[in-house]
Amino acid sequence: MRPLVIAEHQQQTLDAATLSTVTAAQQIGGKVDLLICGENISSVVDQAAKIEGIYQLLVADHVCYKDQLAENTSKLLLTLSENYTHIFAAATTQGKNLLPRLAALLDVPQLSEIIQIIDANTFVRPIYAGNALATVQLEEATILATVRSTAFDAVPFCDDQAVIVYLDDVHENDLSRFIAEDLSQSDRPELGAARIVVSGGRGMGSGDNFSLLNNVADKLGAAVGASRAAVDAGFAANDMQVGQTGKIVAPELYIAVGISGAIQHLAGMKDSKVIVAINQDADAPIFQVADYGLVSDLFESLPQLEQLL
Amino acid sequence: MKILVAVKRVVDANIKVRVLSDETGIDMNDTKMALNPFCEIAVEEAIRLKESGSASEVIVVSIGPEKSQEQLRTALALGADRAILLQTDQVIEPLSVAKLLAKLVQEEQPELVILGKQSIDSDNNQTAQMLAALTGRPQGTFISQLSVDNSAIHITREVDNGLQKLSLQLPAVVSVDLRLNEPRFASLPSIMKAKRKPIDRRSAESFGIDLSPRIKHLKITTPAERKSGQLVASVAELVGKLKLEAEVI
């Protein structure tokens, strides 16, 4: 077995989702390689070289990979693919953007959001918003999959240095062009990796009222999430959405405030260890998955909660 | 500009599906079906581009059973000009869907192909990216904004840490996210009118593409249910339980 993991990073730091993806690849067995693409990424390379159990660290450091767009990154991967039995990427917007494009170039199918590895050819993945689990098997020269990071622990770092191999393949991209990005600035932990998540729904009533949640989150060192209803209503940014088509989280503690608990939202958080629901409507479906439910007006209970923490 | 939109017939988003007791699949008996919500947004965007004068024709295509005509009629009632059904009773994997769509792209030569980012049944999120690769076109995935220039489109993508703006050369393929638009309701006259619009029915098997599944489904199971919890009477009780019982804070 020879798995390759495609790393994700924000120019300076390696993303936590990559560490979970490496764990998944190590379960396949054999020597795991890691590919990092970008420009001026030496600090990411330094971090990645100390990931435990990485055999080779492939580095494509060139201006053409600066924006990590799928059109040319997929071509670079195409030249590497024949060396590998498996290619994994995190099931992030980056991984989901890139891996299917590579799959089509290779003429192989791709598995999305695997949550369990049974053997090198057999995997489990959720379908129907997590209301069913499919155990799937495939025989392909290279097996491509995106990995749900909440289903695998992060691989630790160590003192050993992986072998670094610099790739000098240049694949220009004349199809798409990066214009700008508008990234969320927050001092709070990242939603996907936070130990505690506090989420608000339509019941929050307005974007301003999210400050009540933020105050509680700051006391707990928690990340702040939102239901689709709250994002659609403009109360919260799209990158805060937890659910089937947003982010999947599985923290130690998930506090759902003013969230009714639609199937699509539950898909994004029901693997949390402890779930708390605060809602005025005692019949809200969120209470069916909550370990602790509090039927109350959130405008009274949130300030109280902030005080008691 | 000609626009091709692909749509899928799926279990209605409000239905909580049940797994068959023999673990071979989902209970589809009498299950309410609908147009995949993301596909509906894709259709709406194409129609808006036509209404604003950017597009000249909107073609919708679906790949699936005969009954997918219902979803094509919905798209026609929303304002699409004509429809194509590539009929098959097989379950078609995303790579095969992309190959079939690539054939249609070759025939119809649309400058823009708009798809939903994922279908809410198989939750794959692959087809647009695969189609873009097979047709050698740029891809704009998970978009929440789209504007058309002469030879390019400008898009905003919803990414994990915020928003990303890209410019794509036409012809291009995009997949839409939830915030791109809010689909209209079809009016009664447009539903009546849609009944007279043409649906070109062809066999999906007639394209000479091997559509047989490459991913074997060994079993479909129900995930472990969460045990129902307890109601607490006050915020103080909640904090106490979280500290002493659950030990998470």
XYZ file of N, CA and C in Angstrom, chain A residues 57-279:
669
model
N 7.814 13.867 2.067
C 7.043 15.085 1.998
C 7.302 15.683 0.613
N 6.300 15.666 -0.238
C 6.454 16.204 -1.588
C 6.065 17.680 -1.550
N 6.929 18.519 -2.064
C 6.687 19.952 -1.984
C 6.695 20.567 -3.379
N 5.569 21.159 -3.765
C 5.489 21.888 -5.039
C 5.355 23.362 -4.686
N 6.478 24.050 -4.647
C 6.516 25.455 -4.222
C 6.773 26.303 -5.466
N 5.712 26.864 -6.003
C 5.842 27.652 -7.238
C 4.681 28.626 -7.317
N 4.915 29.740 -7.955
C 3.871 30.769 -8.035
C 2.594 30.242 -8.707
N 2.723 29.259 -9.586
C 1.525 28.751 -10.276
C 0.583 28.021 -9.311
N 1.104 27.598 -8.139
C 0.255 26.898 -7.171
C -0.174 27.805 -6.012
N 0.150 29.078 -6.135
C -0.080 30.028 -5.046
C -1.523 29.980 -4.530
N -2.484 30.000 -5.451
C -3.888 30.075 -5.044
C -4.531 28.700 -4.881
N -3.753 27.659 -5.105
C -4.212 26.273 -4.924
C -5.528 26.005 -5.643
N -5.619 26.421 -6.890
C -6.840 26.194 -7.670
C -6.809 24.786 -8.275
N -8.004 24.249 -8.497
C -8.102 22.845 -8.903
C -7.626 22.607 -10.326
N -7.767 23.611 -11.193
C -7.503 23.399 -12.615
C -6.084 22.903 -12.868
N -5.098 23.507 -12.193
C -3.724 23.047 -12.433
C -3.202 22.113 -11.351
N -3.695 22.256 -10.100
C -3.241 21.340 -9.049
C -3.619 19.898 -9.421
N -4.782 19.735 -10.055
C -5.206 18.383 -10.450
C -4.237 17.797 -11.475
N -3.664 18.676 -12.321
C -2.716 18.174 -13.330
C -1.411 17.724 -12.693
N -0.978 18.461 -11.677
C 0.218 18.044 -10.942
C -0.021 16.676 -10.305
N -1.198 16.520 -9.679
C -1.521 15.262 -9.012
C -1.613 14.110 -10.005
N -2.086 14.424 -11.196
C -2.220 13.395 -12.230
C -0.861 12.762 -12.518
N 0.199 13.582 -12.513
C 1.529 13.048 -12.813
C 2.066 12.193 -11.660
N 1.519 12.382 -10.453
C 2.015 11.634 -9.289
C 1.214 10.362 -9.033
N -0.022 10.334 -9.558
C -1.004 9.332 -9.125
C -0.560 7.898 -9.296
N 0.184 7.619 -10.366
C 0.477 6.203 -10.648
C 1.363 5.584 -9.564
N 1.984 6.424 -8.744
C 2.831 5.885 -7.670
C 2.031 5.467 -6.445
N 0.734 5.767 -6.441
C -0.026 5.598 -5.200
C -1.236 4.681 -5.341
N -1.509 3.932 -4.257
C -2.702 3.074 -4.220
C -3.922 3.866 -3.729
N -3.666 4.912 -2.928
C -4.746 5.723 -2.373
C -4.335 7.186 -2.402
N -5.279 8.065 -2.710
C -5.037 9.502 -2.553
C -6.181 10.069 -1.724
N -5.827 10.637 -0.564
C -6.825 11.178 0.359
C -6.670 12.695 0.468
N -7.808 13.359 0.596
C -7.816 14.779 0.937
C -8.854 14.959 2.031
N -8.736 16.021 2.807
C -9.741 16.303 3.824
C -11.049 16.683 3.137
N -12.176 16.357 3.779
C -13.485 16.716 3.208
C -13.814 18.166 3.562
N -12.944 19.053 3.124
C -13.122 20.496 3.308
C -13.525 21.081 1.957
N -13.825 22.360 1.906
C -14.175 22.932 0.600
C -12.994 22.793 -0.371
N -11.777 22.871 0.157
C -10.594 22.707 -0.684
C -10.497 21.286 -1.260
N -10.625 20.295 -0.375
C -10.536 18.902 -0.802
C -11.669 18.520 -1.742
N -12.868 18.999 -1.435
C -14.033 18.678 -2.262
C -13.935 19.348 -3.634
N -13.245 20.456 -3.693
C -13.067 21.153 -4.964
C -12.075 20.411 -5.851
N -11.027 19.911 -5.239
C -9.908 19.349 -6.008
C -10.073 17.879 -6.388
N -10.446 17.046 -5.414
C -10.341 15.603 -5.631
C -11.232 15.044 -6.749
N -12.495 15.515 -6.886
C -13.308 14.990 -7.997
C -12.714 15.340 -9.368
N -12.063 16.494 -9.451
C -11.452 16.875 -10.733
C -10.331 15.892 -11.077
N -9.537 15.541 -10.072
C -8.481 14.556 -10.291
C -9.085 13.202 -10.655
N -10.149 12.819 -9.943
C -10.789 11.521 -10.191
C -11.207 11.395 -11.651
N -11.821 12.443 -12.186
C -12.291 12.394 -13.572
C -11.097 12.306 -14.529
N -10.014 13.022 -14.230
C -8.833 12.949 -15.095
C -8.241 11.544 -15.092
N -8.350 10.880 -13.941
C -7.811 9.514 -13.808
C -8.816 8.456 -14.257
N -10.035 8.887 -14.545
C -11.133 7.966 -14.854
C -11.351 6.944 -13.730
N -11.365 7.433 -12.496
C -11.720 6.579 -11.356
C -12.832 7.261 -10.559
N -13.662 6.470 -9.859
C -14.674 7.087 -8.996
C -14.009 7.680 -7.759
N -14.758 8.457 -7.005
C -14.213 9.017 -5.764
C -15.215 8.800 -4.642
N -14.728 8.550 -3.435
C -15.605 8.432 -2.273
C -15.578 9.755 -1.523
N -16.758 10.209 -1.088
C -16.832 11.470 -0.353
C -17.063 11.223 1.131
N -16.311 11.949 1.965
C -16.555 11.991 3.407
C -16.521 10.626 4.073
N -15.467 9.855 3.851
C -15.407 8.560 4.541
C -15.232 8.788 6.043
N -15.896 7.922 6.835
C -15.818 8.062 8.298
C -15.203 6.824 8.948
N -14.982 5.781 8.152
C -14.390 4.568 8.710
C -13.683 3.800 7.608
N -12.540 3.213 7.962
C -11.802 2.390 7.000
C -11.844 0.964 7.512
N -12.488 0.080 6.734
C -12.605 -1.315 7.161
C -11.395 -2.101 6.672
N -11.066 -1.929 5.398
C -9.785 -2.411 4.885
C -9.411 -1.516 3.711
N -8.347 -1.847 3.009
C -7.816 -0.932 1.993
C -8.796 -0.673 0.847
N -9.824 -1.527 0.725
C -10.805 -1.357 -0.345
C -12.223 -1.101 0.168
N -12.413 -1.092 1.476
C -13.768 -1.040 2.036
C -13.879 0.103 3.044
N -14.912 0.913 2.853
C -15.041 2.145 3.621
C -16.500 2.364 4.028
N -16.693 3.196 5.053
C -18.049 3.581 5.449
C -18.186 5.086 5.243
N -19.321 5.477 4.647
C -19.585 6.912 4.475
C -21.060 7.197 4.699
N -21.383 8.370 5.248
C -22.778 8.710 5.471
C -23.473 9.143 4.175
N -24.734 8.812 4.054
C -25.568 9.309 2.950
C -26.871 9.844 3.549
N -27.676 10.496 2.761
C -28.956 11.051 3.236
C -28.763 11.846 4.532
N -27.894 12.810 4.501
C -27.638 13.675 5.661
C -27.300 12.877 6.908
N -26.610 11.775 6.721
C -26.182 10.987 7.873
C -27.276 10.118 8.452
N -28.431 10.042 7.790
C -29.503 9.184 8.277
C -29.300 7.726 7.879
N -28.288 7.484 7.048
C -27.917 6.117 6.700
C -26.411 6.077 6.495
N -25.835 4.905 6.749
C -24.403 4.719 6.536
C -24.218 3.665 5.454
N -23.417 3.973 4.457
C -23.175 3.025 3.373
C -21.788 2.408 3.559
N -21.739 1.074 3.541
C -20.453 0.383 3.525
C -20.157 0.055 2.066
N -19.086 0.624 1.548
C -18.824 0.526 0.113
C -17.456 -0.097 -0.143
N -17.354 -0.742 -1.292
C -16.110 -1.422 -1.642
C -15.766 -1.130 -3.085
N -14.501 -0.935 -3.368
C -14.116 -0.704 -4.761
C -12.708 -1.218 -5.031
N -12.509 -1.622 -6.282
C -11.213 -2.115 -6.745
C -10.759 -1.160 -7.828
N -9.793 -0.319 -7.535
C -9.300 0.627 -8.531
C -7.783 0.707 -8.398
N -7.128 1.094 -9.461
C -5.673 1.236 -9.422
C -5.293 2.262 -8.343
N -6.052 3.349 -8.295
C -5.861 4.330 -7.226
C -7.232 4.652 -6.634
N -7.347 4.543 -5.311
C -8.614 4.826 -4.639
C -8.565 6.247 -4.099
N -9.524 7.052 -4.528
C -9.574 8.455 -4.109
C -10.695 8.659 -3.098
N -10.407 9.359 -2.016
C -11.454 9.624 -1.027
C -11.193 10.926 -0.299
N -12.291 11.630 0.017
C -12.176 12.721 0.979
C -12.544 12.147 2.345
N -11.901 12.676 3.380
C -11.975 12.115 4.724
C -12.649 13.118 5.657
N -13.673 12.665 6.365
C -14.320 13.548 7.342
C -13.420 13.627 8.576
N -12.923 14.813 8.864
C -11.869 14.919 9.884
C -12.371 14.625 11.286
N -13.670 14.821 11.545
C -14.166 14.552 12.900
C -14.163 13.055 13.214
N -14.012 12.216 12.193
C -14.078 10.773 12.409
C -12.709 10.162 12.704
N -11.636 10.953 12.571
C -10.285 10.439 12.807
C -9.507 11.414 13.693
N -8.783 10.854 14.657
C -7.958 11.710 15.526
C -6.825 12.335 14.717
N -6.299 13.442 15.231
C -5.160 14.076 14.589
C -3.905 13.253 14.851
N -3.050 13.125 13.845
C -1.780 12.428 14.010
C -0.851 13.326 14.846
N -0.058 12.750 15.743
C 0.842 13.608 16.536
C 2.071 14.059 15.740
N 2.778 15.018 16.298
C 4.058 15.443 15.724
C 5.183 14.703 16.429
N 6.344 14.654 15.814
C 7.484 13.984 16.433
C 8.767 14.744 16.086
N 9.912 14.243 16.543
C 11.165 14.953 16.292
C 11.830 14.537 14.984
N 11.419 13.385 14.461
C 12.036 12.913 13.209
C 11.619 13.804 12.052
N 12.484 13.946 11.090
C 12.168 14.733 9.898
C 11.832 13.797 8.745
N 10.714 14.039 8.105
C 10.397 13.278 6.893
C 11.364 13.702 5.786
N 11.569 12.817 4.814
C 12.395 13.147 3.652
C 11.639 14.166 2.806
N 12.269 15.291 2.498
C 11.584 16.304 1.691
C 12.018 16.185 0.235
N 11.039 16.050 -0.641
C 11.308 15.942 -2.078
C 10.675 17.146 -2.764
N 11.496 17.956 -3.398
C 10.953 19.125 -4.090
C 10.568 18.752 -5.520
N 9.336 19.091 -5.878
C 8.848 18.794 -7.229
C 9.040 20.051 -8.070
N 9.573 19.891 -9.269
C 9.746 21.103 -10.078
C 8.774 21.168 -11.252
N 7.730 20.316 -11.216
C 6.713 20.373 -12.277
C 5.948 21.689 -12.177
N 5.836 22.357 -13.295
C 5.066 23.599 -13.329
C 3.860 23.404 -14.241
N 2.689 23.573 -13.686
C 1.465 23.491 -14.496
C 0.761 24.832 -14.392
N 0.796 25.599 -15.456
C 0.152 26.915 -15.426
C -1.356 26.745 -15.519
N -2.076 27.732 -15.019
C -3.538 27.705 -15.054
C -4.016 28.924 -15.831
N -4.509 28.705 -17.050
C -5.014 29.857 -17.812
C -6.541 29.839 -17.901
N -7.173 28.966 -17.085
C -8.635 28.861 -17.131
C -9.318 29.706 -16.065
N -8.706 29.753 -14.882
C -9.331 30.493 -13.782
C -8.287 31.362 -13.105
N -8.776 32.411 -12.472
C -7.857 33.374 -11.879
C -8.387 33.815 -10.524
N -7.499 33.837 -9.550
C -7.855 34.307 -8.221
C -7.988 35.829 -8.247
N -9.076 36.354 -7.680
C -9.276 37.805 -7.642
C -9.084 38.341 -6.217
N -9.789 37.757 -5.269
C -9.702 38.267 -3.901
C -10.282 37.246 -2.942
N -10.000 37.437 -1.659
C -10.682 36.615 -0.672
C -11.088 37.474 0.505
N -12.148 37.039 1.135
C -12.681 37.753 2.285
C -12.763 36.716 3.395
N -11.681 36.648 4.182
C -11.605 35.590 5.175
C -12.087 36.082 6.526
N -12.736 35.193 7.248
C -13.260 35.560 8.566
C -12.106 35.785 9.523
N -12.191 36.860 10.257
C -11.189 37.141 11.281
C -11.818 36.810 12.616
N -11.213 35.894 13.327
C -11.762 35.568 14.634
C -10.650 35.079 15.540
N -10.732 35.474 16.804
C -9.756 34.997 17.781
C -10.226 33.697 18.417
N -11.435 33.312 18.085
C -11.978 32.091 18.676
C -11.417 30.870 17.955
N -11.515 29.692 18.591
C -11.007 28.491 17.923
C -11.770 28.208 16.626
N -11.127 27.463 15.757
C -11.728 27.120 14.473
C -12.873 26.129 14.705
N -13.977 26.349 14.003
C -15.211 25.579 14.229
C -14.981 24.064 14.178
N -14.272 23.619 13.155
C -14.096 22.176 12.970
C -13.232 21.528 14.040
N -12.393 22.309 14.708
C -11.433 21.725 15.647
C -11.721 22.102 17.097
N -12.760 22.905 17.339
C -13.003 23.415 18.694
C -13.495 22.312 19.637
N -13.115 22.411 20.916
C -13.568 21.434 21.910
C -15.018 21.702 22.312
N -15.398 22.984 22.254
C -16.772 23.368 22.566
C -17.297 24.266 21.443
N -18.529 24.018 21.015
C -19.158 24.860 19.994
C -20.491 25.369 20.533
N -20.715 26.665 20.387
C -21.992 27.268 20.759
C -22.628 27.763 19.467
N -23.837 27.270 19.142
C -24.459 27.621 17.868
C -25.803 28.298 18.065
N -26.106 29.234 17.185
C -27.381 29.927 17.242
C -28.213 29.672 16.003
N -29.522 29.711 16.173
C -30.432 29.496 15.059
C -31.309 30.703 14.810
N -32.398 30.455 14.077
C -33.309 31.546 13.738
C -33.864 32.223 14.991
N -33.976 31.450 16.088
C -34.493 31.982 17.339
C -33.664 33.124 17.906
N -32.437 33.303 17.415
C -31.604 34.411 17.898
C -32.212 35.752 17.500
N -33.000 35.739 16.438
C -33.768 36.942 16.081
C -33.031 37.970 15.250
N -31.725 38.126 15.461
C -30.973 39.095 14.664
C -29.482 38.789 14.772
N -28.720 39.386 13.873
C -27.272 39.222 13.920
C -26.691 39.850 15.171
N -27.256 40.981 15.592
C -26.756 41.666 16.789
C -26.872 40.769 18.025
N -27.973 40.006 18.067
C -28.185 39.149 19.236
C -27.146 38.036 19.353
N -26.399 37.787 18.256
C -25.338 36.779 18.339
C -24.273 37.180 19.359
N -24.250 38.473 19.745
C -23.286 38.886 20.769
C -23.548 38.153 22.090
N -24.806 37.782 22.327
C -25.123 37.004 23.533
C -24.420 35.646 23.495
N -24.412 35.052 22.300
C -23.727 33.765 22.119
C -22.218 33.940 22.213
N -21.729 35.021 21.584
C -20.292 35.270 21.584
C -19.771 35.391 23.010
N -20.546 36.058 23.869
C -20.116 36.231 25.252
C -19.984 34.890 25.970
N -20.962 34.005 25.736
C -20.905 32.675 26.342
C -19.708 31.905 25.764
N -19.537 32.009 24.448
C -18.442 31.294 23.777
C -17.093 31.748 24.335
N -16.946 33.048 24.585
C -15.675 33.551 25.096
C -15.375 33.020 26.497
N -16.431 32.880 27.303
C -16.229 32.313 28.645
C -15.771 30.857 28.573
N -16.241 30.150 27.549
C -15.950 28.716 27.439
C -14.755 28.426 26.527
N -14.215 29.441 25.882
C -13.175 29.214 24.869
C -13.732 28.439 23.692
N -14.979 28.707 23.353
C -15.684 27.922 22.332
C -15.694 28.621 20.976
N -15.940 27.838 19.935
C -16.203 28.393 18.610
C -17.695 28.699 18.506
N -18.060 29.598 17.588
C -19.460 29.944 17.400
C -19.928 29.434 16.033
N -21.043 28.719 16.055
C -21.624 28.198 14.819
C -23.023 28.754 14.625
N -23.669 28.313 13.526
C -25.015 28.786 13.224
C -25.747 27.734 12.414
N -27.076 27.784 12.490
C -27.866 26.893 11.642
C -28.010 27.549 10.271
N -28.460 26.771 9.297
C -28.656 27.332 7.969
C -29.662 28.479 8.022
N -30.722 28.295 8.830
C -31.759 29.329 8.914
C -31.147 30.655 9.349
N -30.226 30.592 10.322
C -29.607 31.819 10.823
C -28.689 32.440 9.767
N -28.011 31.591 8.998
C -27.120 32.111 7.955
C -27.948 32.713 6.817
N -29.000 31.995 6.416
C -29.860 32.502 5.340
C -30.512 33.831 5.731
N -30.829 33.959 7.029
C -31.478 35.193 7.495
C -30.474 36.337 7.626
N -29.189 36.022 7.416
C -28.170 37.070 7.484
C -27.678 37.353 8.896
N -28.016 36.475 9.846
C -27.558 36.678 11.235
C -26.078 36.330 11.376
N -25.605 35.407 10.523
C -24.247 34.886 10.697
C -23.625 34.630 9.329
N -22.284 34.591 9.284
C -21.569 34.382 8.015
C -21.688 32.934 7.566
N -21.549 32.720 6.245
C -21.723 31.376 5.697
C -20.742 30.366 6.272
N -19.531 30.837 6.627
C -18.536 29.874 7.115
C -18.839 29.395 8.533
N -19.914 29.923 9.130
C -20.317 29.464 10.467
C -21.382 28.367 10.382
N -21.837 28.061 9.194
C -22.953 27.117 9.083
C -22.568 25.685 9.428
N -23.305 25.107 10.366
C -23.118 23.706 10.746
C -24.255 22.909 10.129
N -23.943 21.831 9.432
C -25.014 21.011 8.880
C -24.572 20.185 7.684
N -25.539 19.510 7.087
C -25.295 18.598 5.963
C -24.450 19.245 4.877
N -24.762 20.489 4.558
C -24.051 21.139 3.463
C -23.124 22.233 3.966
N -22.967 22.327 5.271
C -22.017 23.279 5.836
C -20.881 22.517 6.483
N -20.556 22.879 7.708
C -19.465 22.186 8.391
C -19.985 21.070 9.270
N -19.186 20.020 9.355
C -19.516 18.906 10.225
C -18.653 19.060 11.474
N -19.263 19.084 12.636
C -18.490 19.228 13.863
C -18.825 18.082 14.820
N -17.881 17.742 15.673
C -18.121 16.708 16.683
C -17.350 17.074 17.948
N -17.677 18.214 18.562
C -16.924 18.643 19.739
C -17.309 17.849 20.993
N -16.589 18.111 22.074
C -16.934 17.512 23.374
C -18.296 18.019 23.829
N -18.538 19.292 23.565
C -19.792 19.909 24.006
C -20.338 20.798 22.895
N -21.603 20.570 22.533
C -22.275 21.388 21.516
C -23.508 22.010 22.164
N -23.577 23.321 22.171
C -24.724 24.005 22.773
C -25.530 24.657 21.651
N -26.749 24.146 21.426
C -27.614 24.646 20.351
C -28.640 25.598 20.955
N -28.601 26.826 20.512
C -29.476 27.850 21.101
C -30.431 28.400 20.036
N -31.728 28.284 20.293
C -32.701 28.803 19.328
C -32.652 28.075 17.995
N -32.246 26.800 18.050
C -32.169 25.964 16.842
C -33.232 24.884 16.955
N -34.101 24.765 15.942
C -35.200 23.806 16.046
C -34.708 22.369 15.881
N -33.685 22.174 15.024
C -33.122 20.833 14.862
C -33.604 20.115 13.623
N -33.571 20.804 12.479
C -33.914 20.163 11.204
C -32.911 19.042 10.920
N -33.350 18.040 10.138
C -32.492 16.895 9.792
C -31.123 17.376 9.307
N -31.168 18.439 8.476
C -29.937 18.918 7.850
C -28.976 19.503 8.878
N -29.517 20.096 9.956
C -28.622 20.619 10.995
C -28.064 19.477 11.837
N -28.942 18.533 12.192
C -28.502 17.402 13.009
C -27.361 16.656 12.327
N -27.402 16.605 10.986
C -26.356 15.911 10.224
C -24.977 16.487 10.521
N -24.937 17.746 10.913
C -23.659 18.401 11.116
C -23.136 18.361 12.531
N -23.953 17.877 13.500
C -23.505 17.971 14.892
C -23.877 16.787 15.780
N -24.583 15.797 15.221
C -25.110 14.771 16.123
C -24.046 13.792 16.630
N -22.832 13.895 16.135
C -21.762 13.071 16.684
C -21.003 13.785 17.806
N -21.515 14.940 18.230
C -20.911 15.634 19.368
C -21.054 14.761 20.606
N -20.083 14.872 21.536
C -20.115 13.991 22.698
C -21.294 14.353 23.613
N -21.411 15.621 23.956
C -22.529 16.064 24.789
C -23.252 17.198 24.056
N -24.586 17.077 23.954
C -25.367 18.103 23.268
C -26.313 18.776 24.267
N -26.300 20.089 24.262
C -27.220 20.873 25.081
C -28.131 21.646 24.130
N -29.440 21.647 24.416
C -30.372 22.429 23.608
C -31.080 23.442 24.491
N -31.085 24.684 24.046
C -31.857 25.718 24.732
C -32.847 26.260 23.707
N -34.123 26.069 23.978
C -35.144 26.475 23.023
C -36.446 26.729 23.764
